[in-house]
Each structure stands twice: as C-alpha cells, then as structure tokens.
Short mmCIF file of C-alpha atoms in Angstrom, two decimals:
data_model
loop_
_atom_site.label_atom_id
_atom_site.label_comp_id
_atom_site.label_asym_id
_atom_site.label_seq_id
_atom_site.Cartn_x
_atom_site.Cartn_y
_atom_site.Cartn_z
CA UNK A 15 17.36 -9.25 -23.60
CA UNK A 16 19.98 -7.13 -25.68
CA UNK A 17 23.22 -6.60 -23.73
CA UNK A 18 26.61 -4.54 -24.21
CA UNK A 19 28.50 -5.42 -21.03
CA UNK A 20 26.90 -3.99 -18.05
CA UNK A 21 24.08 -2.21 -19.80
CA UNK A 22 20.71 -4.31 -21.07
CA UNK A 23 17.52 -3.85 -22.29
CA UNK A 24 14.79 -5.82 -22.31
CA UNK A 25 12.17 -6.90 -25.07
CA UNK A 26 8.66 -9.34 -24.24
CA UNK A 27 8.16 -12.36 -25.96
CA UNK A 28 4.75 -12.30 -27.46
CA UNK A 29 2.53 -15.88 -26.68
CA UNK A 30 0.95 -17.48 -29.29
CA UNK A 31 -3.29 -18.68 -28.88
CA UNK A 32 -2.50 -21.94 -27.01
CA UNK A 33 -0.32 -19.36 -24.42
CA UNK A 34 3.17 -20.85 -25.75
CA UNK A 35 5.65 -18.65 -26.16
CA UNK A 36 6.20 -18.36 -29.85
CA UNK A 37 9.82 -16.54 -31.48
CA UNK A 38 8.35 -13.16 -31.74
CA UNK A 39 9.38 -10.52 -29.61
CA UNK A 40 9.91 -6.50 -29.77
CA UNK A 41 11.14 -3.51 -28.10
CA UNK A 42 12.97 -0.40 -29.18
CA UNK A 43 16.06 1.41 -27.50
CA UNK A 44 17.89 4.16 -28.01
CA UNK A 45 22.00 3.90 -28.35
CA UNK A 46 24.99 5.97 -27.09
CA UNK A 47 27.19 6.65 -29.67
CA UNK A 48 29.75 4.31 -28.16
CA UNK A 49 27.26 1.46 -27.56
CA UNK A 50 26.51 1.89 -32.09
CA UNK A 51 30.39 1.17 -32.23
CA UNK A 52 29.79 -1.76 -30.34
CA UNK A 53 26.99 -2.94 -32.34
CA UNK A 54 29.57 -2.75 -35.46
CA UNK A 55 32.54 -4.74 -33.79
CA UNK A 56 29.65 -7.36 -33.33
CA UNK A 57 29.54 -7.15 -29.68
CA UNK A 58 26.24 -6.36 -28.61
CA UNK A 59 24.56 -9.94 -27.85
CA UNK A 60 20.64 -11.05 -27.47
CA UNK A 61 19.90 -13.76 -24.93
CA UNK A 62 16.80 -15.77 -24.08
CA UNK A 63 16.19 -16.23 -20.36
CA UNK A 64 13.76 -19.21 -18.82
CA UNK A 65 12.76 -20.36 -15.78
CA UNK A 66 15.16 -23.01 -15.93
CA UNK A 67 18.29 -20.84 -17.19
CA UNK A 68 18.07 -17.90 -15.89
CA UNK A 69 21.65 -16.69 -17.24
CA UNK A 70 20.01 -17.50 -20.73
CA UNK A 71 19.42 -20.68 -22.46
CA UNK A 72 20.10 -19.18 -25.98
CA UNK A 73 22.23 -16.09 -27.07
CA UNK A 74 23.68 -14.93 -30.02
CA UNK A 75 25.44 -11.59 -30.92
CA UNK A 76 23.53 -8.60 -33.13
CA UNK A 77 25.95 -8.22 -36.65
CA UNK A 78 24.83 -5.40 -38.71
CA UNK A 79 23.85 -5.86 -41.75
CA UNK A 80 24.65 -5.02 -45.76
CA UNK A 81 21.08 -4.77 -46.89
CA UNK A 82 19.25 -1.49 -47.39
CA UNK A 83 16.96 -0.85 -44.39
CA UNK A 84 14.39 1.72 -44.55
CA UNK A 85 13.06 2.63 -41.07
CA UNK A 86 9.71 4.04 -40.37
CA UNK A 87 7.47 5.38 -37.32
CA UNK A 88 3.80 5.35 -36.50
CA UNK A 89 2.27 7.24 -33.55
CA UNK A 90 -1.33 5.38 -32.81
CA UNK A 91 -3.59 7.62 -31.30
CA UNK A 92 -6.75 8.09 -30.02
CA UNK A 93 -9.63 10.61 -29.85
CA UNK A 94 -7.02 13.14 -27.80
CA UNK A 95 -4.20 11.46 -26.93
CA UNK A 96 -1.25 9.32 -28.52
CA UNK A 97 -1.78 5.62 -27.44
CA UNK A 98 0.97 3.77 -28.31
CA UNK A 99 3.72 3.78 -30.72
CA UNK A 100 5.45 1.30 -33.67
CA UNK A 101 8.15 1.06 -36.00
CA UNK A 102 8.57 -1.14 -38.96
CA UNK A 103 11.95 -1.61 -40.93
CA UNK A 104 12.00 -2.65 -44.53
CA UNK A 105 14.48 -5.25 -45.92
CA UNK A 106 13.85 -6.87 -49.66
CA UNK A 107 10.52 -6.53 -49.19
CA UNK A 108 10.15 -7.61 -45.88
CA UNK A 109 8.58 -5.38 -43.17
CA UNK A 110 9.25 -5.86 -39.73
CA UNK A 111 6.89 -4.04 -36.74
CA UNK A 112 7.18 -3.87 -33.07
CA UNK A 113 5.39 -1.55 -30.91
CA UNK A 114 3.40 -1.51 -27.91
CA UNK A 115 0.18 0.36 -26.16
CA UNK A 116 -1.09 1.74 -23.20
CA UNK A 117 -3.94 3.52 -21.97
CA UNK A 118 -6.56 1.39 -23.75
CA UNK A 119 -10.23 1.71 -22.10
CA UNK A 120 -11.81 -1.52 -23.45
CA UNK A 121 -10.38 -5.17 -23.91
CA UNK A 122 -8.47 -5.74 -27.75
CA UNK A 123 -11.02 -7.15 -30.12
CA UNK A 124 -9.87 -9.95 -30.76
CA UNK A 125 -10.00 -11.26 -26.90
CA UNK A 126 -13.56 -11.50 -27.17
CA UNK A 127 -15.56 -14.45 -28.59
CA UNK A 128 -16.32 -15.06 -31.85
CA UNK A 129 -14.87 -12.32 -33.15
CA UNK A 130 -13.02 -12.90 -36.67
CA UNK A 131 -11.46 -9.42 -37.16
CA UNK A 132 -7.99 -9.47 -35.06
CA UNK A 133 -7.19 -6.73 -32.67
CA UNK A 134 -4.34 -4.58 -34.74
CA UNK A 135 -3.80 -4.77 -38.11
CA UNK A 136 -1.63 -3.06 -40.68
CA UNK A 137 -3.90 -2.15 -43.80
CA UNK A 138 -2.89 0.55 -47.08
CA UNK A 139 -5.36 3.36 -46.56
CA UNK A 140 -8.60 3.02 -48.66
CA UNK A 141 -8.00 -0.57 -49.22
CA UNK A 142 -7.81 -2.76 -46.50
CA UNK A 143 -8.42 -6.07 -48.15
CA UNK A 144 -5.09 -7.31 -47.39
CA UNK A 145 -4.80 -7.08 -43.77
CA UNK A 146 -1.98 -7.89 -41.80
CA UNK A 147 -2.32 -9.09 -38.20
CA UNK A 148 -0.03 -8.45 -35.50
CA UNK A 149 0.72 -10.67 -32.35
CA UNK A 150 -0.12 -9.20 -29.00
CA UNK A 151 1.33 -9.53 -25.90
CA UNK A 152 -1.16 -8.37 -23.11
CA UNK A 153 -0.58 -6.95 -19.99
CA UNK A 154 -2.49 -7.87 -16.87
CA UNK A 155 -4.78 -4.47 -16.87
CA UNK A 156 -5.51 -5.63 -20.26
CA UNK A 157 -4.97 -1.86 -21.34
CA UNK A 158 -1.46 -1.97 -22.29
CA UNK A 159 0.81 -4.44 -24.52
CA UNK A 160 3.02 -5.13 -26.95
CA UNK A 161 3.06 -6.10 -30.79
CA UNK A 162 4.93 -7.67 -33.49
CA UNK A 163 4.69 -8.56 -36.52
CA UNK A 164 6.73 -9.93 -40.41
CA UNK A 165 5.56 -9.76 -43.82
CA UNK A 166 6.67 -9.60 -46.96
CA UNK A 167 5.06 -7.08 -48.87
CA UNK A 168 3.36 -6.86 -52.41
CA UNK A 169 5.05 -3.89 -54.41
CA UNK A 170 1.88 -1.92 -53.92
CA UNK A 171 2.21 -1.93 -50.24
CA UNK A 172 5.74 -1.22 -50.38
CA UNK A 173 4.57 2.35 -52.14
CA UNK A 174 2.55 3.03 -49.88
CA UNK A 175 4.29 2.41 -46.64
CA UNK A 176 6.85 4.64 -48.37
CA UNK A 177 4.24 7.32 -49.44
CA UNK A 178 2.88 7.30 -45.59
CA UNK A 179 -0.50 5.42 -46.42
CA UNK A 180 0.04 2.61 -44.41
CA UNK A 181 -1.61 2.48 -41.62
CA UNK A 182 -1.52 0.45 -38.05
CA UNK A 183 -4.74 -0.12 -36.12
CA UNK A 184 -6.09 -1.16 -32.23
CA UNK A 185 -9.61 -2.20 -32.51
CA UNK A 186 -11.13 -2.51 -29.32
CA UNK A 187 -14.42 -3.88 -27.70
CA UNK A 188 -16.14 -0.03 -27.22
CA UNK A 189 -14.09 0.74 -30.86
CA UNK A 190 -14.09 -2.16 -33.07
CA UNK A 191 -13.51 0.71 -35.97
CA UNK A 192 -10.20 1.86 -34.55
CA UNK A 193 -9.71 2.89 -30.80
CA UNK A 194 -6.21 4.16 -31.99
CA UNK A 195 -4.46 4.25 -35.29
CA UNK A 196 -1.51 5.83 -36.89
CA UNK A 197 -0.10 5.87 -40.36
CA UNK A 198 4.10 4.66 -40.90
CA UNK A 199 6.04 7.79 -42.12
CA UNK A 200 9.83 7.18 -42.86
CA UNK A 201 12.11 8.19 -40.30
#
C-alpha cells in the first residue's frame, strides 16, 4: 500500500507457483499535483500489511530518483475490446511492467497442465525467441488479474521497446496465440 497521510492506494502482491507470496507487486495511480510535491520531500511511504500486522510489518518511504526513466504504455486488447492495460519504465537497461486484465473468457494458459508456454509474455515483434514471462496474480473468476514483471534488456530490445515493437501478450486456453495483446509506445 502507497500512502501520503490520509490518502492510500493499494497494489496486489503477485504469488509465486508453490502459492507464497513472492516481492513482486504492481498497480498504477494517478497524483494530485500536491501529492508529486510530496513524493519529492520523500514523504509518500509503501507498507506491507499481513495477517499478523495489520498496521504493516514493513514500510519504507518512495525517494525519487536521479536516473533517466523512460515511461511507456500498452493497451492489450482483444478481438473488439481493450482487455487490460500495462506500463513498463526503463532504467539502465532495466524494464519494469505492471498491469492487470479483465474480461478474459477462458482460463490463462499457463494454468492448465502441461503447458510450457507461460500465460503473458513480452516478445520484440517478428522475433519472439527471447520471451519474457510475467507473474500473474489471478482473481477468483479467473478472468481478471494482475502482472508484473523485471528484466534487463539486450540493446536490441531496448530499440525496439523505444520504436513501439515490443509487444505484451495474454494467451489463453480458447487463444493460446494471443487472446489480447498490445504493443509499449512511450508515454
């Protein structure tokens, strides 16, 4: 959970495959003018809540940072209609991604058996022979989730996120091929 005194916002904490909660998470908020001059006098803090501490068992305040972030947007959509939604943010090399989904009509991919191919990916268009998988977090309808995801990227994928030929991807059980997918363009 972020918070800036008595406003929060909350973000899911994806499980890993043994159903452990593992130190991803993601979410995306927008900010008040006066709540980004917060965020610069370093008072905007992040907390981790449990069954047992319920006020938060770790927290830590959000400091902005020197390095040169590049922020960028994918819409993921379907055969009609826009599915879900993820941004990535690119520091020395490293991309970041969180996003989420909704509306899905057939179980992720990657939740049935024997299935190698995971469920979304991030692949440069026309080559996706390096593949990047990205954690989900299900919901209980099993339609709707989140996602997150950090890699460092080869300088060949950093052109192409930049170029808008990067591209994120749902497979499902009815559309192992792509129920929804959506390329990054910079923001």
């Amino acid at each position: 959970m972020i918070t800036e005194t008595d406003d929060a916002y909350s973000m899911r904490a994806t499980r890993d495959e043994f159903g452990e909660i593992s130190s991803r998470y993601a979410g995306s908020f927008t900010v008040t003018e006066s709540q980004i001059i917060t965020l610069y006098n370093e008072e905007f803090y992040q907390d981790v809540h449990t069954e047992e501490f319920e006020d938060g068992e770790v927290r830590d305040q959000l400091t902005p940072t020197d390095q040169d972030v590049q922020l960028f947007d994918a819409d993921l959509t379907g055969a009609t209609t826009v599915l879900g939604h993820a941004t990535g943010s690119l520091t020395d090399g490293e991309l970041t991604v969180g996003g989420d989904f909704s509306g899905l009509r057939s179980r992720l991919e990657n939740q049935m058996e024997n299935v190698l191919a995971p469920a979304i990916t991030i692949y440069t268009n026309g080559d996706n022979s390096s593949t990047y998988e990205l954690i989900a977090d299900i919901e209980d309808d099993e339609g709707s989730g989140q996602f997150a995801g950090s890699y460092e990227l080869t300088d060949e994928e950093i052109e192409a996120l930049r170029s808008g030929e990067l591209t994120v991807e749902i497979s499902t059980e009815d559309h192992p091929d792509g129920a929804a997918t959506g390329e990054f363009v910079p923001r």
